[in-house]
């Protein structure tokens, strides 16, 4: 039942389909707003790296494998996890099946429906998950076409049926895991798009939950909005910065429990000229 609800939620009516065609034809320079989304525990309500273990034998990982994790090196750890799963006979279809069943975060598909009807938002996904998990889930719910760009760790199946995970990039940020600094990605993307468009976006938004979503929000300006999931690490880090160094975090902060909280603020700001 849940899957049919997902599909129903994001399947456009004939009128919406015409509007979507108009959206794709709209010049990118006419979009007033840029909105970034995280994936794990933001778009979806669980961590896809945790959920994939449900496809492993016995739905658990052996202790010797879990003991190989080192802080800041999670991508390397997941490479070993996926290698173990392949060696244990876990198939591509089995992995896809558990990923597709991850529930959306509360109100997130409603937020997607809202953004689907807008012509002035450019949507980008920035995640430390991987291409296979994200593409599988987005296509399952009919939301892949909403995102003009997805920045995440590359992952493809090789001829032996193993999901080969690679790091997204290397960087010098001390806050972030070695394979991905979202601040580098966001800064570079905003700068490139501003140059391509010949003008800046009116506002930039960032919707996230984790500690690695705090770092990119340090680049936001006073007219921009950070949407941290309430009481998650991103929210806690922003609150700590406000208390320790008032004024250093420049963006407006709007905590969310449901995607509908995000809609309320976006609708209000979109009405402003």
PDB file of C-alpha atoms in Angstrom:
ATOM      1  CA  UNK A   1       0.000   0.000   0.000  1.00  0.00           C
ATOM      2  CA  UNK A   2       2.809   2.400   0.909  1.00  0.00           C
ATOM      3  CA  UNK A   3       4.415   2.062  -2.545  1.00  0.00           C
ATOM      4  CA  UNK A   4       1.155   2.845  -4.338  1.00  0.00           C
ATOM      5  CA  UNK A   5       0.762   5.933  -2.170  1.00  0.00           C
ATOM      6  CA  UNK A   6       4.280   7.050  -3.108  1.00  0.00           C
ATOM      7  CA  UNK A   7       3.548   6.724  -6.816  1.00  0.00           C
ATOM      8  CA  UNK A   8       0.139   8.380  -6.542  1.00  0.00           C
ATOM      9  CA  UNK A   9       1.627  11.291  -4.668  1.00  0.00           C
ATOM     10  CA  UNK A  10       4.046  12.277  -7.400  1.00  0.00           C
ATOM     11  CA  UNK A  11       2.233  11.130 -10.541  1.00  0.00           C
ATOM     12  CA  UNK A  12       1.237  14.323 -12.389  1.00  0.00           C
ATOM     13  CA  UNK A  13      -2.232  14.919 -13.780  1.00  0.00           C
ATOM     14  CA  UNK A  14      -2.514  15.920 -17.474  1.00  0.00           C
ATOM     15  CA  UNK A  15      -2.570  19.566 -16.439  1.00  0.00           C
ATOM     16  CA  UNK A  16       0.484  19.134 -14.235  1.00  0.00           C
ATOM     17  CA  UNK A  17       2.286  17.345 -17.067  1.00  0.00           C
ATOM     18  CA  UNK A  18       1.779  20.389 -19.275  1.00  0.00           C
ATOM     19  CA  UNK A  19       3.079  22.576 -16.481  1.00  0.00           C
ATOM     20  CA  UNK A  20       6.139  20.324 -16.070  1.00  0.00           C
ATOM     21  CA  UNK A  21       6.868  20.708 -19.779  1.00  0.00           C
ATOM     22  CA  UNK A  22       6.712  24.430 -19.273  1.00  0.00           C
ATOM     23  CA  UNK A  23       9.093  24.145 -16.336  1.00  0.00           C
ATOM     24  CA  UNK A  24      11.678  22.298 -18.404  1.00  0.00           C
ATOM     25  CA  UNK A  25      11.359  24.855 -21.181  1.00  0.00           C
ATOM     26  CA  UNK A  26      11.783  27.764 -18.783  1.00  0.00           C
ATOM     27  CA  UNK A  27      15.162  29.448 -19.040  1.00  0.00           C
ATOM     28  CA  UNK A  28      17.362  28.543 -16.080  1.00  0.00           C
ATOM     29  CA  UNK A  29      18.167  32.240 -15.679  1.00  0.00           C
ATOM     30  CA  UNK A  30      14.480  32.874 -14.888  1.00  0.00           C
ATOM     31  CA  UNK A  31      14.504  30.659 -11.788  1.00  0.00           C
ATOM     32  CA  UNK A  32      14.672  32.950  -8.782  1.00  0.00           C
ATOM     33  CA  UNK A  33      15.544  30.364  -6.162  1.00  0.00           C
ATOM     34  CA  UNK A  34      18.048  27.547  -5.672  1.00  0.00           C
ATOM     35  CA  UNK A  35      17.228  24.769  -3.190  1.00  0.00           C
ATOM     36  CA  UNK A  36      19.611  22.043  -2.052  1.00  0.00           C
ATOM     37  CA  UNK A  37      18.441  18.781  -0.448  1.00  0.00           C
ATOM     38  CA  UNK A  38      20.274  16.126   1.509  1.00  0.00           C
ATOM     39  CA  UNK A  39      19.021  12.535   1.047  1.00  0.00           C
ATOM     40  CA  UNK A  40      19.448  10.269   4.098  1.00  0.00           C
ATOM     41  CA  UNK A  41      17.161  11.254   6.993  1.00  0.00           C
ATOM     42  CA  UNK A  42      16.061  14.315   5.019  1.00  0.00           C
ATOM     43  CA  UNK A  43      14.305  13.151   1.860  1.00  0.00           C
ATOM     44  CA  UNK A  44      14.052   9.620   3.232  1.00  0.00           C
ATOM     45  CA  UNK A  45      13.369   8.932   6.908  1.00  0.00           C
ATOM     46  CA  UNK A  46      16.249   6.504   7.456  1.00  0.00           C
ATOM     47  CA  UNK A  47      19.894   6.091   6.500  1.00  0.00           C
ATOM     48  CA  UNK A  48      20.143   4.135   3.241  1.00  0.00           C
ATOM     49  CA  UNK A  49      23.526   2.757   4.362  1.00  0.00           C
ATOM     50  CA  UNK A  50      21.818   1.248   7.417  1.00  0.00           C
ATOM     51  CA  UNK A  51      18.821  -0.011   5.452  1.00  0.00           C
ATOM     52  CA  UNK A  52      20.920  -1.862   2.863  1.00  0.00           C
ATOM     53  CA  UNK A  53      22.050  -4.230   5.625  1.00  0.00           C
ATOM     54  CA  UNK A  54      18.520  -5.672   5.523  1.00  0.00           C
ATOM     55  CA  UNK A  55      19.575  -7.369   2.280  1.00  0.00           C
ATOM     56  CA  UNK A  56      22.589  -9.023   3.944  1.00  0.00           C
ATOM     57  CA  UNK A  57      22.465 -12.654   5.170  1.00  0.00           C
ATOM     58  CA  UNK A  58      20.514 -12.669   8.433  1.00  0.00           C
ATOM     59  CA  UNK A  59      20.010  -8.900   8.018  1.00  0.00           C
ATOM     60  CA  UNK A  60      23.153  -8.120   9.993  1.00  0.00           C
ATOM     61  CA  UNK A  61      26.879  -7.570   9.502  1.00  0.00           C
ATOM     62  CA  UNK A  62      29.507  -9.680  11.280  1.00  0.00           C
ATOM     63  CA  UNK A  63      31.367  -8.050  14.144  1.00  0.00           C
ATOM     64  CA  UNK A  64      34.749  -8.265  12.428  1.00  0.00           C
ATOM     65  CA  UNK A  65      33.385  -6.151   9.563  1.00  0.00           C
ATOM     66  CA  UNK A  66      31.767  -3.525  11.778  1.00  0.00           C
ATOM     67  CA  UNK A  67      35.021  -3.253  13.735  1.00  0.00           C
ATOM     68  CA  UNK A  68      36.838  -2.016  10.605  1.00  0.00           C
ATOM     69  CA  UNK A  69      35.030   1.345  10.680  1.00  0.00           C
ATOM     70  CA  UNK A  70      37.209   4.412  11.368  1.00  0.00           C
ATOM     71  CA  UNK A  71      35.713   7.879  12.022  1.00  0.00           C
ATOM     72  CA  UNK A  72      35.925  10.096   8.939  1.00  0.00           C
ATOM     73  CA  UNK A  73      36.367   7.080   6.645  1.00  0.00           C
ATOM     74  CA  UNK A  74      32.785   5.898   6.263  1.00  0.00           C
ATOM     75  CA  UNK A  75      32.976   5.648   2.477  1.00  0.00           C
ATOM     76  CA  UNK A  76      35.843   3.160   2.772  1.00  0.00           C
ATOM     77  CA  UNK A  77      33.837   1.193   5.321  1.00  0.00           C
ATOM     78  CA  UNK A  78      30.804   1.005   3.038  1.00  0.00           C
ATOM     79  CA  UNK A  79      33.033  -0.254   0.226  1.00  0.00           C
ATOM     80  CA  UNK A  80      33.926  -3.196   2.470  1.00  0.00           C
ATOM     81  CA  UNK A  81      30.274  -3.715   3.447  1.00  0.00           C
ATOM     82  CA  UNK A  82      29.179  -3.872  -0.196  1.00  0.00           C
ATOM     83  CA  UNK A  83      32.040  -6.216  -1.049  1.00  0.00           C
ATOM     84  CA  UNK A  84      30.975  -8.530   1.783  1.00  0.00           C
ATOM     85  CA  UNK A  85      27.377  -8.488   0.566  1.00  0.00           C
ATOM     86  CA  UNK A  86      28.433  -9.375  -2.986  1.00  0.00           C
ATOM     87  CA  UNK A  87      30.606 -12.220  -1.707  1.00  0.00           C
ATOM     88  CA  UNK A  88      27.586 -13.429   0.297  1.00  0.00           C
ATOM     89  CA  UNK A  89      25.475 -13.640  -2.860  1.00  0.00           C
ATOM     90  CA  UNK A  90      23.354 -10.510  -2.348  1.00  0.00           C
ATOM     91  CA  UNK A  91      22.047  -9.413  -5.746  1.00  0.00           C
ATOM     92  CA  UNK A  92      21.399  -6.040  -7.344  1.00  0.00           C
ATOM     93  CA  UNK A  93      17.646  -6.649  -7.247  1.00  0.00           C
ATOM     94  CA  UNK A  94      17.766  -7.492  -3.532  1.00  0.00           C
ATOM     95  CA  UNK A  95      19.599  -4.259  -2.753  1.00  0.00           C
ATOM     96  CA  UNK A  96      17.226  -2.220  -4.894  1.00  0.00           C
ATOM     97  CA  UNK A  97      14.211  -3.796  -3.205  1.00  0.00           C
ATOM     98  CA  UNK A  98      15.213  -2.765   0.330  1.00  0.00           C
ATOM     99  CA  UNK A  99      16.230   0.743  -0.779  1.00  0.00           C
ATOM    100  CA  UNK A 100      12.944   1.325  -2.608  1.00  0.00           C
ATOM    101  CA  UNK A 101      10.998   0.497   0.548  1.00  0.00           C
ATOM    102  CA  UNK A 102      12.566   3.259   2.660  1.00  0.00           C
ATOM    103  CA  UNK A 103       9.765   5.608   3.759  1.00  0.00           C
ATOM    104  CA  UNK A 104       9.922   9.271   2.855  1.00  0.00           C
ATOM    105  CA  UNK A 105      10.391  11.702   5.717  1.00  0.00           C
ATOM    106  CA  UNK A 106       7.132  13.234   6.970  1.00  0.00           C
ATOM    107  CA  UNK A 107       5.683  15.689   4.470  1.00  0.00           C
ATOM    108  CA  UNK A 108       8.573  15.324   2.038  1.00  0.00           C
ATOM    109  CA  UNK A 109       6.499  14.057  -0.879  1.00  0.00           C
ATOM    110  CA  UNK A 110       4.056  16.906  -0.239  1.00  0.00           C
ATOM    111  CA  UNK A 111       6.991  19.297  -0.479  1.00  0.00           C
ATOM    112  CA  UNK A 112       8.004  17.678  -3.767  1.00  0.00           C
ATOM    113  CA  UNK A 113       4.472  18.122  -5.086  1.00  0.00           C
ATOM    114  CA  UNK A 114       4.624  21.808  -4.163  1.00  0.00           C
ATOM    115  CA  UNK A 115       7.972  22.284  -5.900  1.00  0.00           C
ATOM    116  CA  UNK A 116       6.758  20.388  -8.964  1.00  0.00           C
ATOM    117  CA  UNK A 117       4.118  23.097  -9.510  1.00  0.00           C
ATOM    118  CA  UNK A 118       6.625  25.957  -9.195  1.00  0.00           C
ATOM    119  CA  UNK A 119       8.581  27.391 -12.097  1.00  0.00           C
ATOM    120  CA  UNK A 120      11.057  29.436 -10.062  1.00  0.00           C
ATOM    121  CA  UNK A 121      12.990  26.804  -8.058  1.00  0.00           C
ATOM    122  CA  UNK A 122      16.121  25.020  -9.242  1.00  0.00           C
ATOM    123  CA  UNK A 123      16.541  21.785  -7.256  1.00  0.00           C
ATOM    124  CA  UNK A 124      19.853  20.086  -6.451  1.00  0.00           C
ATOM    125  CA  UNK A 125      20.594  17.025  -4.322  1.00  0.00           C
ATOM    126  CA  UNK A 126      23.839  16.767  -2.306  1.00  0.00           C
ATOM    127  CA  UNK A 127      24.354  13.513  -0.430  1.00  0.00           C
ATOM    128  CA  UNK A 128      27.029  11.280   1.041  1.00  0.00           C
ATOM    129  CA  UNK A 129      24.975   8.213   0.034  1.00  0.00           C
ATOM    130  CA  UNK A 130      25.554   6.975  -3.524  1.00  0.00           C
ATOM    131  CA  UNK A 131      24.128   7.143  -7.019  1.00  0.00           C
ATOM    132  CA  UNK A 132      22.529   3.687  -6.994  1.00  0.00           C
ATOM    133  CA  UNK A 133      20.626   4.172  -3.731  1.00  0.00           C
ATOM    134  CA  UNK A 134      19.447   7.681  -4.602  1.00  0.00           C
ATOM    135  CA  UNK A 135      18.497   7.032  -8.225  1.00  0.00           C
ATOM    136  CA  UNK A 136      16.646   3.822  -7.269  1.00  0.00           C
ATOM    137  CA  UNK A 137      14.557   5.554  -4.624  1.00  0.00           C
ATOM    138  CA  UNK A 138      13.816   8.724  -6.583  1.00  0.00           C
ATOM    139  CA  UNK A 139      12.731   6.780  -9.654  1.00  0.00           C
ATOM    140  CA  UNK A 140      10.523   4.540  -7.517  1.00  0.00           C
ATOM    141  CA  UNK A 141       8.548   7.552  -6.237  1.00  0.00           C
ATOM    142  CA  UNK A 142       8.598   9.449  -9.529  1.00  0.00           C
ATOM    143  CA  UNK A 143      10.803  12.298  -8.308  1.00  0.00           C
ATOM    144  CA  UNK A 144      14.031  11.886 -10.287  1.00  0.00           C
ATOM    145  CA  UNK A 145      13.136  14.543 -12.860  1.00  0.00           C
ATOM    146  CA  UNK A 146      12.744  17.193 -10.164  1.00  0.00           C
ATOM    147  CA  UNK A 147      16.494  17.395  -9.611  1.00  0.00           C
ATOM    148  CA  UNK A 148      18.610  19.123 -12.204  1.00  0.00           C
ATOM    149  CA  UNK A 149      21.801  17.853 -10.570  1.00  0.00           C
ATOM    150  CA  UNK A 150      22.745  15.148  -8.059  1.00  0.00           C
ATOM    151  CA  UNK A 151      26.098  15.283  -6.273  1.00  0.00           C
ATOM    152  CA  UNK A 152      26.917  12.012  -4.516  1.00  0.00           C
ATOM    153  CA  UNK A 153      29.408   9.153  -4.376  1.00  0.00           C
ATOM    154  CA  UNK A 154      29.519   7.150  -7.644  1.00  0.00           C
ATOM    155  CA  UNK A 155      28.305   3.561  -7.380  1.00  0.00           C
ATOM    156  CA  UNK A 156      27.798   1.044 -10.181  1.00  0.00           C
ATOM    157  CA  UNK A 157      27.608  -2.736 -10.368  1.00  0.00           C
ATOM    158  CA  UNK A 158      30.561  -4.515 -11.956  1.00  0.00           C
ATOM    159  CA  UNK A 159      30.386  -7.691 -14.046  1.00  0.00           C
ATOM    160  CA  UNK A 160      30.648  -9.813 -10.891  1.00  0.00           C
ATOM    161  CA  UNK A 161      27.517  -8.230  -9.404  1.00  0.00           C
ATOM    162  CA  UNK A 162      29.333  -6.151  -6.791  1.00  0.00           C
ATOM    163  CA  UNK A 163      28.219  -2.587  -6.165  1.00  0.00           C
ATOM    164  CA  UNK A 164      31.442  -0.623  -6.595  1.00  0.00           C
ATOM    165  CA  UNK A 165      31.413   2.521  -4.447  1.00  0.00           C
ATOM    166  CA  UNK A 166      33.906   5.333  -4.961  1.00  0.00           C
ATOM    167  CA  UNK A 167      34.526   8.603  -3.098  1.00  0.00           C
ATOM    168  CA  UNK A 168      33.034  11.744  -4.633  1.00  0.00           C
ATOM    169  CA  UNK A 169      36.180  13.865  -4.321  1.00  0.00           C
ATOM    170  CA  UNK A 170      39.035  14.823  -2.015  1.00  0.00           C
ATOM    171  CA  UNK A 171      39.233  18.110  -0.113  1.00  0.00           C
ATOM    172  CA  UNK A 172      40.967  19.917   2.730  1.00  0.00           C
ATOM    173  CA  UNK A 173      38.023  20.609   5.039  1.00  0.00           C
ATOM    174  CA  UNK A 174      38.645  19.460   8.612  1.00  0.00           C
ATOM    175  CA  UNK A 175      34.934  19.294   9.474  1.00  0.00           C
ATOM    176  CA  UNK A 176      33.891  16.754   6.858  1.00  0.00           C
ATOM    177  CA  UNK A 177      34.597  13.100   6.005  1.00  0.00           C
ATOM    178  CA  UNK A 178      37.479  12.654   3.618  1.00  0.00           C
ATOM    179  CA  UNK A 179      35.315  11.701   0.631  1.00  0.00           C
ATOM    180  CA  UNK A 180      32.912  14.660   0.612  1.00  0.00           C
ATOM    181  CA  UNK A 181      32.719  18.275   1.753  1.00  0.00           C
ATOM    182  CA  UNK A 182      29.296  19.626   0.887  1.00  0.00           C
ATOM    183  CA  UNK A 183      30.486  23.209   1.378  1.00  0.00           C
ATOM    184  CA  UNK A 184      32.938  22.813  -1.503  1.00  0.00           C
ATOM    185  CA  UNK A 185      30.145  21.402  -3.691  1.00  0.00           C
ATOM    186  CA  UNK A 186      27.624  24.114  -2.802  1.00  0.00           C
ATOM    187  CA  UNK A 187      30.084  26.998  -3.179  1.00  0.00           C
ATOM    188  CA  UNK A 188      31.315  25.757  -6.550  1.00  0.00           C
ATOM    189  CA  UNK A 189      27.806  25.093  -7.863  1.00  0.00           C
ATOM    190  CA  UNK A 190      26.417  28.464  -6.776  1.00  0.00           C
ATOM    191  CA  UNK A 191      29.404  30.283  -8.297  1.00  0.00           C
ATOM    192  CA  UNK A 192      29.150  28.365 -11.582  1.00  0.00           C
ATOM    193  CA  UNK A 193      25.414  28.828 -11.911  1.00  0.00           C
ATOM    194  CA  UNK A 194      25.688  32.530 -11.101  1.00  0.00           C
ATOM    195  CA  UNK A 195      28.240  32.921 -13.884  1.00  0.00           C
ATOM    196  CA  UNK A 196      26.136  30.898 -16.345  1.00  0.00           C
ATOM    197  CA  UNK A 197      22.975  32.831 -15.524  1.00  0.00           C
ATOM    198  CA  UNK A 198      24.640  36.227 -15.483  1.00  0.00           C
ATOM    199  CA  UNK A 199      23.007  37.000 -12.134  1.00  0.00           C
ATOM    200  CA  UNK A 200      22.716  35.624  -8.615  1.00  0.00           C
ATOM    201  CA  UNK A 201      19.762  33.663  -7.273  1.00  0.00           C
ATOM    202  CA  UNK A 202      17.377  35.752  -5.196  1.00  0.00           C
ATOM    203  CA  UNK A 203      17.668  33.248  -2.356  1.00  0.00           C
ATOM    204  CA  UNK A 204      19.422  29.936  -1.709  1.00  0.00           C
ATOM    205  CA  UNK A 205      17.841  27.279   0.521  1.00  0.00           C
ATOM    206  CA  UNK A 206      19.356  24.192   2.116  1.00  0.00           C
ATOM    207  CA  UNK A 207      17.251  21.339   3.562  1.00  0.00           C
ATOM    208  CA  UNK A 208      19.184  18.819   5.644  1.00  0.00           C
ATOM    209  CA  UNK A 209      19.655  17.039   8.944  1.00  0.00           C
ATOM    210  CA  UNK A 210      23.223  15.872   9.558  1.00  0.00           C
ATOM    211  CA  UNK A 211      26.515  17.304  10.768  1.00  0.00           C
ATOM    212  CA  UNK A 212      27.805  17.323   7.193  1.00  0.00           C
ATOM    213  CA  UNK A 213      24.840  19.567   6.235  1.00  0.00           C
ATOM    214  CA  UNK A 214      26.027  22.227   8.682  1.00  0.00           C
ATOM    215  CA  UNK A 215      29.243  22.913   6.763  1.00  0.00           C
ATOM    216  CA  UNK A 216      27.626  24.031   3.460  1.00  0.00           C
ATOM    217  CA  UNK A 217      25.203  26.289   5.326  1.00  0.00           C
ATOM    218  CA  UNK A 218      28.147  28.368   6.552  1.00  0.00           C
ATOM    219  CA  UNK A 219      28.332  29.751   3.003  1.00  0.00           C
ATOM    220  CA  UNK A 220      24.721  30.996   2.999  1.00  0.00           C
ATOM    221  CA  UNK A 221      23.964  34.717   3.139  1.00  0.00           C
ATOM    222  CA  UNK A 222      21.494  36.662   5.327  1.00  0.00           C
ATOM    223  CA  UNK A 223      18.725  36.460   2.683  1.00  0.00           C
ATOM    224  CA  UNK A 224      19.128  32.668   2.434  1.00  0.00           C
ATOM    225  CA  UNK A 225      17.450  30.005   4.586  1.00  0.00           C
ATOM    226  CA  UNK A 226      18.846  26.902   6.267  1.00  0.00           C
ATOM    227  CA  UNK A 227      16.198  24.261   7.003  1.00  0.00           C
ATOM    228  CA  UNK A 228      17.664  21.863   9.621  1.00  0.00           C
ATOM    229  CA  UNK A 229      15.592  18.891  10.736  1.00  0.00           C
ATOM    230  CA  UNK A 230      14.570  19.761  14.287  1.00  0.00           C
ATOM    231  CA  UNK A 231      16.795  18.269  17.026  1.00  0.00           C
ATOM    232  CA  UNK A 232      19.067  16.509  14.515  1.00  0.00           C
ATOM    233  CA  UNK A 233      22.847  17.246  14.403  1.00  0.00           C
ATOM    234  CA  UNK A 234      22.582  20.058  11.821  1.00  0.00           C
ATOM    235  CA  UNK A 235      20.063  21.874  14.026  1.00  0.00           C
ATOM    236  CA  UNK A 236      22.169  21.316  17.143  1.00  0.00           C
ATOM    237  CA  UNK A 237      25.335  22.655  15.478  1.00  0.00           C
ATOM    238  CA  UNK A 238      23.567  25.784  14.232  1.00  0.00           C
ATOM    239  CA  UNK A 239      22.123  26.394  17.709  1.00  0.00           C
ATOM    240  CA  UNK A 240      25.555  25.971  19.296  1.00  0.00           C
ATOM    241  CA  UNK A 241      27.083  28.465  16.867  1.00  0.00           C
ATOM    242  CA  UNK A 242      24.334  31.001  17.521  1.00  0.00           C
ATOM    243  CA  UNK A 243      25.034  30.701  21.249  1.00  0.00           C
ATOM    244  CA  UNK A 244      28.839  30.654  21.083  1.00  0.00           C
ATOM    245  CA  UNK A 245      29.432  33.147  18.255  1.00  0.00           C
ATOM    246  CA  UNK A 246      26.296  35.247  17.643  1.00  0.00           C
ATOM    247  CA  UNK A 247      26.062  36.619  14.124  1.00  0.00           C
ATOM    248  CA  UNK A 248      28.586  34.233  12.590  1.00  0.00           C
ATOM    249  CA  UNK A 249      25.902  31.976  11.112  1.00  0.00           C
ATOM    250  CA  UNK A 250      24.315  34.368   8.627  1.00  0.00           C
ATOM    251  CA  UNK A 251      21.360  32.481   7.117  1.00  0.00           C
ATOM    252  CA  UNK A 252      17.864  32.484   8.531  1.00  0.00           C
ATOM    253  CA  UNK A 253      17.251  29.209  10.381  1.00  0.00           C
ATOM    254  CA  UNK A 254      13.887  27.439  10.041  1.00  0.00           C
ATOM    255  CA  UNK A 255      13.805  24.022  11.772  1.00  0.00           C
ATOM    256  CA  UNK A 256      11.452  21.450  10.251  1.00  0.00           C
ATOM    257  CA  UNK A 257       9.615  18.398  11.505  1.00  0.00           C
ATOM    258  CA  UNK A 258       7.627  17.894   8.304  1.00  0.00           C
ATOM    259  CA  UNK A 259       8.190  18.958   4.720  1.00  0.00           C
ATOM    260  CA  UNK A 260       5.055  21.034   5.164  1.00  0.00           C
ATOM    261  CA  UNK A 261       7.029  23.309   7.514  1.00  0.00           C
ATOM    262  CA  UNK A 262       9.371  23.997   4.596  1.00  0.00           C
ATOM    263  CA  UNK A 263       6.455  24.661   2.248  1.00  0.00           C
ATOM    264  CA  UNK A 264       5.047  27.340   4.567  1.00  0.00           C
ATOM    265  CA  UNK A 265       8.285  29.342   4.494  1.00  0.00           C
ATOM    266  CA  UNK A 266       8.961  28.789   0.785  1.00  0.00           C
ATOM    267  CA  UNK A 267       5.453  29.880  -0.174  1.00  0.00           C
ATOM    268  CA  UNK A 268       5.766  33.049   1.891  1.00  0.00           C
ATOM    269  CA  UNK A 269       9.164  33.963   0.435  1.00  0.00           C
ATOM    270  CA  UNK A 270       8.082  33.123  -3.130  1.00  0.00           C
ATOM    271  CA  UNK A 271       5.260  35.636  -2.821  1.00  0.00           C
ATOM    272  CA  UNK A 272       7.749  38.405  -2.067  1.00  0.00           C
ATOM    273  CA  UNK A 273       9.038  40.283  -5.096  1.00  0.00           C
TER     274      UNK A 273
END
